[in-house]
mmCIF file as Biopython writes it, N, C-alpha, C and O atoms, coordinates in Angstrom:
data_model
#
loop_
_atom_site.group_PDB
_atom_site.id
_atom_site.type_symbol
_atom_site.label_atom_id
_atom_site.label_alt_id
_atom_site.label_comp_id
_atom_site.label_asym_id
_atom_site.label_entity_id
_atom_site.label_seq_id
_atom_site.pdbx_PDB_ins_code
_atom_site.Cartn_x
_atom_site.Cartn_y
_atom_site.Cartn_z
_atom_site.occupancy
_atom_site.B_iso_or_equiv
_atom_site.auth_seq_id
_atom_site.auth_asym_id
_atom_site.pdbx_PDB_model_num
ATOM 1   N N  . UNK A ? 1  ? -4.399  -32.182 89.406 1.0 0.0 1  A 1 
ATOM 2   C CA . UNK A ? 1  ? -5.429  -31.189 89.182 1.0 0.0 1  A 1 
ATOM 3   C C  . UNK A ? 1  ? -5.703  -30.508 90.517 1.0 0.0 1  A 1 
ATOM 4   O O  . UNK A ? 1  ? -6.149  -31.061 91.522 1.0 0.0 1  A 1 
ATOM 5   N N  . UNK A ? 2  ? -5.411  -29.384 90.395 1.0 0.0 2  A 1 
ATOM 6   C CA . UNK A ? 2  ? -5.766  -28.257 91.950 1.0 0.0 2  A 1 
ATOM 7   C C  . UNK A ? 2  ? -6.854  -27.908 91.246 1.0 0.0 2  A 1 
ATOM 8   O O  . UNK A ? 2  ? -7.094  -27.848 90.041 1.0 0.0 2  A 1 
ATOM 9   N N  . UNK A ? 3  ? -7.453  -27.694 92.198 1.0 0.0 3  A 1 
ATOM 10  C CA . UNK A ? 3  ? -9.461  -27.068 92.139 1.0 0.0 3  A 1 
ATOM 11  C C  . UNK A ? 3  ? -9.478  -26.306 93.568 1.0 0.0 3  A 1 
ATOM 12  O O  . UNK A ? 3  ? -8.994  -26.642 94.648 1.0 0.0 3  A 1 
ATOM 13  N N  . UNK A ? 4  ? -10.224 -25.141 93.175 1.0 0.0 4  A 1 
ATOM 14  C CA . UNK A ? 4  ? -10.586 -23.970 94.274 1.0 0.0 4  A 1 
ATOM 15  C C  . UNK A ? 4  ? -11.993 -23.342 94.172 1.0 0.0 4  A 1 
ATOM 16  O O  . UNK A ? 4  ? -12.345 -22.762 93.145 1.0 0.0 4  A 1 
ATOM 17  N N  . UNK A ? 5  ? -12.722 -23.454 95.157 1.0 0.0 5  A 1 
ATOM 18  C CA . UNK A ? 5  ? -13.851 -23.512 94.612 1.0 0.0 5  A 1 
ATOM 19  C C  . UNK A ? 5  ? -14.317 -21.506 95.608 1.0 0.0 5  A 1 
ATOM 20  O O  . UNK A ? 5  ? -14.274 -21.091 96.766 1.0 0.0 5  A 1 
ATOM 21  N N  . UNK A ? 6  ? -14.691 -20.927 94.266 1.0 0.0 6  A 1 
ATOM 22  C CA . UNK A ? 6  ? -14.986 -19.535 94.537 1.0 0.0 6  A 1 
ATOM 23  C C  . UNK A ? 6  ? -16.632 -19.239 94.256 1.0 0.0 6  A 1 
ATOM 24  O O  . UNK A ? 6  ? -17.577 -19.976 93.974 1.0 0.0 6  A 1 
ATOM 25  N N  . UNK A ? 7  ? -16.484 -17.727 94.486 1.0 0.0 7  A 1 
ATOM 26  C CA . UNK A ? 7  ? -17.775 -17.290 94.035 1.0 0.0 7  A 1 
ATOM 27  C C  . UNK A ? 7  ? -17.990 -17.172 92.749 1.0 0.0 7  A 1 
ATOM 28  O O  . UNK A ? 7  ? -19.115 -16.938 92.307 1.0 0.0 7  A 1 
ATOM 29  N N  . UNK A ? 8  ? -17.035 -17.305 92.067 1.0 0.0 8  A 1 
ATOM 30  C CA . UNK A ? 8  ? -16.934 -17.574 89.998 1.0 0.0 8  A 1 
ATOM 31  C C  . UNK A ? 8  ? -17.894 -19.271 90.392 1.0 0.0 8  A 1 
ATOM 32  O O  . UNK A ? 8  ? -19.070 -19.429 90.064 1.0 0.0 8  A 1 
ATOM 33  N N  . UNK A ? 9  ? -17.343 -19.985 90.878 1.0 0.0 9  A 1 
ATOM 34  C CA . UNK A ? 9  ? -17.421 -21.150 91.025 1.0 0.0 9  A 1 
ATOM 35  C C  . UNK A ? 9  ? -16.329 -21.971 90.519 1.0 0.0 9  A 1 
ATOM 36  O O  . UNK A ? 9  ? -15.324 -21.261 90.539 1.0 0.0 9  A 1 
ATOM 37  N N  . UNK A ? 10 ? -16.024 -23.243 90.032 1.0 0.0 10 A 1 
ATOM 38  C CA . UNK A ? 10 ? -14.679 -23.380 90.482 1.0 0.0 10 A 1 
ATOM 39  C C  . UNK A ? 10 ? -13.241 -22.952 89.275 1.0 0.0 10 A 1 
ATOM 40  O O  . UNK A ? 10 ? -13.277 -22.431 88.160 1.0 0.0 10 A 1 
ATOM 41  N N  . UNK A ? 11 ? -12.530 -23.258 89.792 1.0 0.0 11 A 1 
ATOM 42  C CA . UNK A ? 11 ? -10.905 -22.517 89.234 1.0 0.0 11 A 1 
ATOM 43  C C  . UNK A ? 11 ? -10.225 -23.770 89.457 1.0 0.0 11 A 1 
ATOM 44  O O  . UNK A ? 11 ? -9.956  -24.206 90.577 1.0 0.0 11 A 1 
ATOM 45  N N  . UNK A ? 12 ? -9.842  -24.572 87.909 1.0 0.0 12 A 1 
ATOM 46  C CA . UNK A ? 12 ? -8.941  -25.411 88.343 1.0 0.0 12 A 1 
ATOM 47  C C  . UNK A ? 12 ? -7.738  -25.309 87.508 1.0 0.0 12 A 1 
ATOM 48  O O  . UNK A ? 12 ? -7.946  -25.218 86.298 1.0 0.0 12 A 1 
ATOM 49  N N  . UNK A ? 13 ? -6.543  -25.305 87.906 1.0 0.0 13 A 1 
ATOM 50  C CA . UNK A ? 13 ? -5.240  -25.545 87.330 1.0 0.0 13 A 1 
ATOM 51  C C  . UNK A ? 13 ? -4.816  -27.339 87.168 1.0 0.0 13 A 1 
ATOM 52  O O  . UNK A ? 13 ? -4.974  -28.240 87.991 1.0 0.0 13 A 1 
ATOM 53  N N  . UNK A ? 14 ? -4.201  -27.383 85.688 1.0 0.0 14 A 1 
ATOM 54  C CA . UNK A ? 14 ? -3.960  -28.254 85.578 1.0 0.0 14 A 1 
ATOM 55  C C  . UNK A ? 14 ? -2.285  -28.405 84.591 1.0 0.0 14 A 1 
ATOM 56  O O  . UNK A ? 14 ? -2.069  -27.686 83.615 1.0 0.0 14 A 1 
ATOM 57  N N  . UNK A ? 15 ? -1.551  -29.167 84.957 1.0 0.0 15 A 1 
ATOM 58  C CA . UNK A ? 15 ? -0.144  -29.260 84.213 1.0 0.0 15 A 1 
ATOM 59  C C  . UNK A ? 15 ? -0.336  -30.070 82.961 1.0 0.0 15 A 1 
ATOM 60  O O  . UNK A ? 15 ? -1.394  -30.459 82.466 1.0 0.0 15 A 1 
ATOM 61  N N  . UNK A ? 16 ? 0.920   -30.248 82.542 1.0 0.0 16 A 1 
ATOM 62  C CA . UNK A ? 16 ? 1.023   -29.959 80.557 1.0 0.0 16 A 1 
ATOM 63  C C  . UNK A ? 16 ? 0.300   -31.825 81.077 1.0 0.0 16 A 1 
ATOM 64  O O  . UNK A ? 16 ? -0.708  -31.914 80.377 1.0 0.0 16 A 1 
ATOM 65  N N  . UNK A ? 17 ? 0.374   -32.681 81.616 1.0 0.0 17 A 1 
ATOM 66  C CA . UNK A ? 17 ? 0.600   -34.312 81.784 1.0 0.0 17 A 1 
ATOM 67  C C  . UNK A ? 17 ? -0.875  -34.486 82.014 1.0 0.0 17 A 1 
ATOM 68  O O  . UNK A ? 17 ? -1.392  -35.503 81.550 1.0 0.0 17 A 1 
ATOM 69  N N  . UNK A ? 18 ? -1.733  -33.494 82.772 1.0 0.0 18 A 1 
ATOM 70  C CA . UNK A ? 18 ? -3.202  -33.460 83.548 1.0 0.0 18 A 1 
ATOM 71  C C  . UNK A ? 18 ? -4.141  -33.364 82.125 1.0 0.0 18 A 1 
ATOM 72  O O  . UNK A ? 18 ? -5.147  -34.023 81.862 1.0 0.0 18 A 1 
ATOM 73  N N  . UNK A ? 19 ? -3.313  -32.075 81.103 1.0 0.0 19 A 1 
ATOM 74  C CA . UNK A ? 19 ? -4.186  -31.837 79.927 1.0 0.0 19 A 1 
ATOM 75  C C  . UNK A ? 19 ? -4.708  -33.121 78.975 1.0 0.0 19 A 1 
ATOM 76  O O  . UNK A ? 19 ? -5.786  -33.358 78.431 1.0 0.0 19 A 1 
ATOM 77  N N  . UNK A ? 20 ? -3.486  -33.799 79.033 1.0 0.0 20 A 1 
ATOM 78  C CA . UNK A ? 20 ? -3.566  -34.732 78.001 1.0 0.0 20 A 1 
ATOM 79  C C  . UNK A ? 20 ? -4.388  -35.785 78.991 1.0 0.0 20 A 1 
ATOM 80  O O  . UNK A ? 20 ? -4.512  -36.764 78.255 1.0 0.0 20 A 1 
ATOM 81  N N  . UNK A ? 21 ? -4.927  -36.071 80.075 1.0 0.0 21 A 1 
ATOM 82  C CA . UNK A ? 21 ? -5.384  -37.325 80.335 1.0 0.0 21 A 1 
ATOM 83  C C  . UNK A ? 21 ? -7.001  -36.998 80.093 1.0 0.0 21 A 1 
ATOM 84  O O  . UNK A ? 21 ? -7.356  -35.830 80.250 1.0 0.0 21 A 1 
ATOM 85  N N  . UNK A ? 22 ? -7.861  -37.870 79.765 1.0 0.0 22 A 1 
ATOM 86  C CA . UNK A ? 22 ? -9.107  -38.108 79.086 1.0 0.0 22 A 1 
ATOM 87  C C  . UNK A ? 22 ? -9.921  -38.357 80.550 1.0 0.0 22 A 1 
ATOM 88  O O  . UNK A ? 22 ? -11.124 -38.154 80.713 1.0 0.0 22 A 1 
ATOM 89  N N  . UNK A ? 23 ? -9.149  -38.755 81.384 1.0 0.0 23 A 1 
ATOM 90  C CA . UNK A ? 23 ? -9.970  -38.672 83.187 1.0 0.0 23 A 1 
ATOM 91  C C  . UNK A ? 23 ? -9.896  -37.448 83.380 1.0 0.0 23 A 1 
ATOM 92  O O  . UNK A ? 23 ? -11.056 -37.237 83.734 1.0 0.0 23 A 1 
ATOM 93  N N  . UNK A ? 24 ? -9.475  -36.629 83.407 1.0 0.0 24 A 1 
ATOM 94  C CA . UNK A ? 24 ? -9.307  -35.341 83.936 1.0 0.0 24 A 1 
ATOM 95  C C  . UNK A ? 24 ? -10.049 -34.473 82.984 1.0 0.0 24 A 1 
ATOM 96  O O  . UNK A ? 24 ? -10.785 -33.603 83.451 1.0 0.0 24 A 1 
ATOM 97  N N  . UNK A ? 25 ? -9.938  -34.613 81.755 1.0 0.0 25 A 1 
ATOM 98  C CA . UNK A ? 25 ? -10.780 -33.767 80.946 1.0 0.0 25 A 1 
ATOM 99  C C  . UNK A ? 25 ? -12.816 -34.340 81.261 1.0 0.0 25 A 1 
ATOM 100 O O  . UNK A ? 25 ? -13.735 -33.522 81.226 1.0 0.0 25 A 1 
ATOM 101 N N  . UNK A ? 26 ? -12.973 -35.568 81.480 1.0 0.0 26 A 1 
ATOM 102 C CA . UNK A ? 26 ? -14.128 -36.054 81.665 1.0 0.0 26 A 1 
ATOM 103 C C  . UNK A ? 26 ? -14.619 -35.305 82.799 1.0 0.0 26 A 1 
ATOM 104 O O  . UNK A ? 26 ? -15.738 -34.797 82.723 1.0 0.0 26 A 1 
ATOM 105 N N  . UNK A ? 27 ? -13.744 -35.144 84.097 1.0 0.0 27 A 1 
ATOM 106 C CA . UNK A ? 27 ? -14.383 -34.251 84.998 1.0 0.0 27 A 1 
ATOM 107 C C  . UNK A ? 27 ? -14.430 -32.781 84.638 1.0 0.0 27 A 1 
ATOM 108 O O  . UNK A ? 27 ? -15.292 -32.024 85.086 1.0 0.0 27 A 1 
ATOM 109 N N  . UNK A ? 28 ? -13.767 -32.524 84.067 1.0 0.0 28 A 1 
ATOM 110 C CA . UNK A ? 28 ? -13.786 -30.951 84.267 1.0 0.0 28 A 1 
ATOM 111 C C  . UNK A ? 28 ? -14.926 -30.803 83.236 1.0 0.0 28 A 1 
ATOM 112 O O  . UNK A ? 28 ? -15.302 -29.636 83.118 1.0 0.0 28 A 1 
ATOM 113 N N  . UNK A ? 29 ? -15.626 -31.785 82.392 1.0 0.0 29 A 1 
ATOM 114 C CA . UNK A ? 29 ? -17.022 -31.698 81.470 1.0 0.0 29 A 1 
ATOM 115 C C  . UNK A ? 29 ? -18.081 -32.106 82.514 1.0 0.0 29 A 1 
ATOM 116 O O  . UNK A ? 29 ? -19.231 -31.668 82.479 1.0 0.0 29 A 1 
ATOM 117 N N  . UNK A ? 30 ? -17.574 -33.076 83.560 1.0 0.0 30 A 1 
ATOM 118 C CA . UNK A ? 30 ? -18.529 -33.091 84.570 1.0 0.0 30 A 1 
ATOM 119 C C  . UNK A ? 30 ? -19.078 -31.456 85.197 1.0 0.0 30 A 1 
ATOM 120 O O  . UNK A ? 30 ? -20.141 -30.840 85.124 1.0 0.0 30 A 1 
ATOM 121 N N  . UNK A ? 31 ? -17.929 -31.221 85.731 1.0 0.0 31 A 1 
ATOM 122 C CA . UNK A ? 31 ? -17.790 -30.295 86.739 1.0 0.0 31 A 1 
ATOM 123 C C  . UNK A ? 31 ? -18.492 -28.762 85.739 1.0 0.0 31 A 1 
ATOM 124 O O  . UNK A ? 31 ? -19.050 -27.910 86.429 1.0 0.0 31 A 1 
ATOM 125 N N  . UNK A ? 32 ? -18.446 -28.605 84.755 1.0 0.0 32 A 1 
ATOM 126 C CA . UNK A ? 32 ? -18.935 -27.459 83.713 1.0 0.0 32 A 1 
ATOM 127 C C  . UNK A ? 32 ? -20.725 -28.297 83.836 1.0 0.0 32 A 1 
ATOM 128 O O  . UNK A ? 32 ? -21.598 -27.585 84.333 1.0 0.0 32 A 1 
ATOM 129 N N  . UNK A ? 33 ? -20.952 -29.107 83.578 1.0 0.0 33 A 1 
ATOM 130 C CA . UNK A ? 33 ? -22.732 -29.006 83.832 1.0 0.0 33 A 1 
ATOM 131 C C  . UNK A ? 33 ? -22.736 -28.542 84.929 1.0 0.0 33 A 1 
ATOM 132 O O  . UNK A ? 33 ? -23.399 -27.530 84.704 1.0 0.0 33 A 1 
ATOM 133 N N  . UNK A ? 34 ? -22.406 -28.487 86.373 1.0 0.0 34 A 1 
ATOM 134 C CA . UNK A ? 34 ? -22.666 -28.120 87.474 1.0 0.0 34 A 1 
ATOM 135 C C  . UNK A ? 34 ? -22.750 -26.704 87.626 1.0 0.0 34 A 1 
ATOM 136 O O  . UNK A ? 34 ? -23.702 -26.061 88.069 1.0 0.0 34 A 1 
ATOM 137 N N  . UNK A ? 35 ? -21.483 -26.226 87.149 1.0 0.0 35 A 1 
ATOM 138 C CA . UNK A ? 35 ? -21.594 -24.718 87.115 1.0 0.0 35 A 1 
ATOM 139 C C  . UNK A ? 35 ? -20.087 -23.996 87.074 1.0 0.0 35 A 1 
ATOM 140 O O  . UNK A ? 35 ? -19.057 -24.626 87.311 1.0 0.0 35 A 1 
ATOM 141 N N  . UNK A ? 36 ? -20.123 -22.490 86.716 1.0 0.0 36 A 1 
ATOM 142 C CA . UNK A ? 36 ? -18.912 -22.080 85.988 1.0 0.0 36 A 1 
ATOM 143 C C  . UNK A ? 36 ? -17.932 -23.053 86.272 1.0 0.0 36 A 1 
ATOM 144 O O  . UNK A ? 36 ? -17.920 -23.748 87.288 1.0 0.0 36 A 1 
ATOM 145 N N  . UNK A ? 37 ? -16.637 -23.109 84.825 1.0 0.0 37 A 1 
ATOM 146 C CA . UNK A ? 37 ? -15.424 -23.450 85.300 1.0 0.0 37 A 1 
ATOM 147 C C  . UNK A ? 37 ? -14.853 -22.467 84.648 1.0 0.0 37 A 1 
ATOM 148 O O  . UNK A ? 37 ? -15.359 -21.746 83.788 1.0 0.0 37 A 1 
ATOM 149 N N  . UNK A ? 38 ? -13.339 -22.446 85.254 1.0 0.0 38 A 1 
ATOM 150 C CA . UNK A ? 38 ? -11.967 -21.855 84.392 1.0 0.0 38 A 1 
ATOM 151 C C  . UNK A ? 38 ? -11.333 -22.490 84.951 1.0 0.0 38 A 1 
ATOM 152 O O  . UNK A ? 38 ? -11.397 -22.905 86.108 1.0 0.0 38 A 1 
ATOM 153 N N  . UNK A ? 39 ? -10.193 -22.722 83.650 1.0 0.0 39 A 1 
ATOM 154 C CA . UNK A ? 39 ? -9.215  -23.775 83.749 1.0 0.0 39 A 1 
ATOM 155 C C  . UNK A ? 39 ? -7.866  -23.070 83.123 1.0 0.0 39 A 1 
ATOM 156 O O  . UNK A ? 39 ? -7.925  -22.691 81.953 1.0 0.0 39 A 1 
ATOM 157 N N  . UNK A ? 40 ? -6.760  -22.900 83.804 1.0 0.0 40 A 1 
ATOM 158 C CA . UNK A ? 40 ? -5.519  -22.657 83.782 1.0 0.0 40 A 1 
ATOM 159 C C  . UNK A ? 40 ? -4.366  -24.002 83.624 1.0 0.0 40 A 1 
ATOM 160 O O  . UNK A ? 40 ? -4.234  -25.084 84.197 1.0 0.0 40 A 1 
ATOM 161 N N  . UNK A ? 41 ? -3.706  -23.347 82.629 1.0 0.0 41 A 1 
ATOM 162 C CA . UNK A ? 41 ? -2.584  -24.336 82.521 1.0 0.0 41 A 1 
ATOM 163 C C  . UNK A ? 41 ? -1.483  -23.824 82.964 1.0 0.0 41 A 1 
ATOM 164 O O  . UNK A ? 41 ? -1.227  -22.643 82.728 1.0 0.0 41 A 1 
ATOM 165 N N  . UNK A ? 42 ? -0.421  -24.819 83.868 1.0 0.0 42 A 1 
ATOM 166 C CA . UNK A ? 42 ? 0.858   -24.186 84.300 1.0 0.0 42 A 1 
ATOM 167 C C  . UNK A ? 42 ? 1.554   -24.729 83.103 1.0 0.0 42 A 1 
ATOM 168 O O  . UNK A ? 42 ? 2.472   -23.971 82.787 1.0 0.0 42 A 1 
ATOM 169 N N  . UNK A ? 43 ? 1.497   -25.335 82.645 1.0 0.0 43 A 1 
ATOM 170 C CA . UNK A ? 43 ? 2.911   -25.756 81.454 1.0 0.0 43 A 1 
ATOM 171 C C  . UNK A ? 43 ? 3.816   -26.805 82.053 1.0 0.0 43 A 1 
ATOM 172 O O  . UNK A ? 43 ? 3.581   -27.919 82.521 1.0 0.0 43 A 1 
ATOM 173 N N  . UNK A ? 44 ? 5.128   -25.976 81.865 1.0 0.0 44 A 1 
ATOM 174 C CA . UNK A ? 44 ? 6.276   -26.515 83.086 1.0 0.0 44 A 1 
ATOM 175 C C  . UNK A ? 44 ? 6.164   -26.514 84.339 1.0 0.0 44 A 1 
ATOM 176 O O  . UNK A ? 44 ? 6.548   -27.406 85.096 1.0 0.0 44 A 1 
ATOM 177 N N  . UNK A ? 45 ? 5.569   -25.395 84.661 1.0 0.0 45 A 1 
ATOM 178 C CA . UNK A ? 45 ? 5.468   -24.815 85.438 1.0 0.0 45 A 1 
ATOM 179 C C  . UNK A ? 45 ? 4.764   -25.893 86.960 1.0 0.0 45 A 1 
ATOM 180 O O  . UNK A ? 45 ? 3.933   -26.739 86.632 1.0 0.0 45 A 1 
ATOM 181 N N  . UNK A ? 46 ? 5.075   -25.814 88.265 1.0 0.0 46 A 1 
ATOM 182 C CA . UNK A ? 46 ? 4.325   -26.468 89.245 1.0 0.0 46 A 1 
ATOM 183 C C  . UNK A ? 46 ? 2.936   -25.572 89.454 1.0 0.0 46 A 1 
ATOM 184 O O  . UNK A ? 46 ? 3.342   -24.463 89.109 1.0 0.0 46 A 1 
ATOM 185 N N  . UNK A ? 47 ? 1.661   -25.415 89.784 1.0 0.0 47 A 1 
ATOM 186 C CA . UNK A ? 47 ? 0.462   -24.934 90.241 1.0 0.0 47 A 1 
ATOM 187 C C  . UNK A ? 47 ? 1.383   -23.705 90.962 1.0 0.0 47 A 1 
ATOM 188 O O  . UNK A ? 47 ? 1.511   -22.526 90.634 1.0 0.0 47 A 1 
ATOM 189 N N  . UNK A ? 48 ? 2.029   -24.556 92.197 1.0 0.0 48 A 1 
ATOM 190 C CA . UNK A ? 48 ? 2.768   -23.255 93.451 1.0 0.0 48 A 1 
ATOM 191 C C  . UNK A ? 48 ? 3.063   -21.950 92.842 1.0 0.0 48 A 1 
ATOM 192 O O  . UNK A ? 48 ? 2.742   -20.776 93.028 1.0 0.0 48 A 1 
ATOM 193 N N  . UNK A ? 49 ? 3.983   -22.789 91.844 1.0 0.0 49 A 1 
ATOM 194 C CA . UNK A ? 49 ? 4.726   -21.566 91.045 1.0 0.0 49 A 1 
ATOM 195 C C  . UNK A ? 49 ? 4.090   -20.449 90.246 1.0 0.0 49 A 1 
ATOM 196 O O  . UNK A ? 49 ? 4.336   -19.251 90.106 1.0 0.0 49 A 1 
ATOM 197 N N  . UNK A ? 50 ? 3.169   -21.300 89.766 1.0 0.0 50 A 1 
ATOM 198 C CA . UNK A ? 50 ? 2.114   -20.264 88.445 1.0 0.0 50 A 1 
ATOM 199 C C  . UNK A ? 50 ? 1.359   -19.521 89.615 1.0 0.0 50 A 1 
ATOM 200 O O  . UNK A ? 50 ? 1.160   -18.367 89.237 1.0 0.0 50 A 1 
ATOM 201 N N  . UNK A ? 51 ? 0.835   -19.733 90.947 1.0 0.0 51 A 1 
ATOM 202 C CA . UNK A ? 51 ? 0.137   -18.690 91.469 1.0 0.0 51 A 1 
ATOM 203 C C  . UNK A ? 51 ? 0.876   -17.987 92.241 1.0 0.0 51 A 1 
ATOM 204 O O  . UNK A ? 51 ? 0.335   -17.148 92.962 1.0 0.0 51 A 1 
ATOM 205 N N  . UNK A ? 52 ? 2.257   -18.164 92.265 1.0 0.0 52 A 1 
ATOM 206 C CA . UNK A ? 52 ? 2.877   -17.464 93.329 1.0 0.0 52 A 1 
ATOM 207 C C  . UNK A ? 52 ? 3.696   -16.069 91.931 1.0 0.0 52 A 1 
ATOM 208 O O  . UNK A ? 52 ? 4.003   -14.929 92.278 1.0 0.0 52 A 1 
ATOM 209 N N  . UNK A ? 53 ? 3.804   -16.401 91.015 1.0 0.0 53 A 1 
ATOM 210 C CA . UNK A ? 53 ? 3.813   -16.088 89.517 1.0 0.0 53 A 1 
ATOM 211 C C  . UNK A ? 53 ? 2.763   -14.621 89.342 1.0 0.0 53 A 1 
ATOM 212 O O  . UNK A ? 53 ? 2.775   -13.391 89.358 1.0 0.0 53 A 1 
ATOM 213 N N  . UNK A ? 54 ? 1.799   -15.960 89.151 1.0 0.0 54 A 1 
ATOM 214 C CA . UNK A ? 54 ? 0.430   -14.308 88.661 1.0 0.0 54 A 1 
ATOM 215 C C  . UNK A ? 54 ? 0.467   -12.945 90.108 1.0 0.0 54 A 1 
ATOM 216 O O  . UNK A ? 54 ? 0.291   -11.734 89.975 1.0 0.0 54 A 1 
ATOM 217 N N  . UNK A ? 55 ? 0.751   -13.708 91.361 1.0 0.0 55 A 1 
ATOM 218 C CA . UNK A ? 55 ? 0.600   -12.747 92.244 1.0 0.0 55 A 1 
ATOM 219 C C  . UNK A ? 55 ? 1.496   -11.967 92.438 1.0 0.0 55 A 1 
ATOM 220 O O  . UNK A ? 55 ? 1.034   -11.070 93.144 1.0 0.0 55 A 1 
ATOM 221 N N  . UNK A ? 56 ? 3.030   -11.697 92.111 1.0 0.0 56 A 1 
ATOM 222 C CA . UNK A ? 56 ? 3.869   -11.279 91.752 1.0 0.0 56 A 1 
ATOM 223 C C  . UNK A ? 56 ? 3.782   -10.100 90.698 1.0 0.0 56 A 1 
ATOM 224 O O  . UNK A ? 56 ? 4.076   -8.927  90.930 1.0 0.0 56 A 1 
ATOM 225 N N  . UNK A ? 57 ? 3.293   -10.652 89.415 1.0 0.0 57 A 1 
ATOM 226 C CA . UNK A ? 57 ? 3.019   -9.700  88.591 1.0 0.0 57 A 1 
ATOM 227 C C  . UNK A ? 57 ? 2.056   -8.847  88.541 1.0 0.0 57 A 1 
ATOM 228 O O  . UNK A ? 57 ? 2.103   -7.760  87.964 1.0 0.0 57 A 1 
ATOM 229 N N  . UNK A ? 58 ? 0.831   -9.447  89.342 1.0 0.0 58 A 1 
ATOM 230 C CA . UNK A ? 58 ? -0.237  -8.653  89.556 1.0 0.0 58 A 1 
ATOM 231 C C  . UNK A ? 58 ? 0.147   -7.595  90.883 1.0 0.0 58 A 1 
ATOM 232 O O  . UNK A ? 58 ? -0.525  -6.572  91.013 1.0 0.0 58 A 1 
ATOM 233 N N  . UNK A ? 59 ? 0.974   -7.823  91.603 1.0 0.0 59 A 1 
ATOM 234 C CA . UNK A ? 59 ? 1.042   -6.901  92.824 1.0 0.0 59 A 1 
ATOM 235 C C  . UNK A ? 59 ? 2.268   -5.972  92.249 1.0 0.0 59 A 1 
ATOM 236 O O  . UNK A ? 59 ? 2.363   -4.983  92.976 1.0 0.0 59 A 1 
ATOM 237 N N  . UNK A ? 60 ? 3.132   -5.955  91.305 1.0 0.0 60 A 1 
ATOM 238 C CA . UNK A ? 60 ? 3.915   -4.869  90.631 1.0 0.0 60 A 1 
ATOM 239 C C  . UNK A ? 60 ? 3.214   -3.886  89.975 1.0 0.0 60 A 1 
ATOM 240 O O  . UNK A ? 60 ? 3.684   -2.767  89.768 1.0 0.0 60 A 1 
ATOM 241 N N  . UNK A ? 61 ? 1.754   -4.352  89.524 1.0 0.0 61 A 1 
ATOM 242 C CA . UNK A ? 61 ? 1.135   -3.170  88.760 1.0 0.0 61 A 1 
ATOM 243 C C  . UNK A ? 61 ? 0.235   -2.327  89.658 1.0 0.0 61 A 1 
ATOM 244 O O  . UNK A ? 61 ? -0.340  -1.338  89.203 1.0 0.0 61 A 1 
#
């Protein structure tokens, strides 16, 4: 689980193995009383890849 903590408040990415664990979902219900979350899934994908990914496609448009 990568976590980045912004002015949204935090942004965490998590892979297809992170989704399914019941620890990881418990925090991120923690971490939502505290304040905003968004949560991204890479899939196959590594974290590196999915943001090196969105920034790619976002800097072509």
């Amino acid at each position: 689980m990568l976590t980045v903590k912004s002015d949204f408040g935090q942004i965490i990415w998590l892979t297809e193995d992170e989704l399914r664990s019941e620890a990881v979902m418990l925090e991120i219900e923690r971490m939502k009383v505290i304040g905003r979350v968004a949560v991204f899934c890479s899939g196959r994908l590594e974290p590196k890849q999915v943001i090196e990914k969105l920034v790619t496609e976002n800097y072509k448009q």
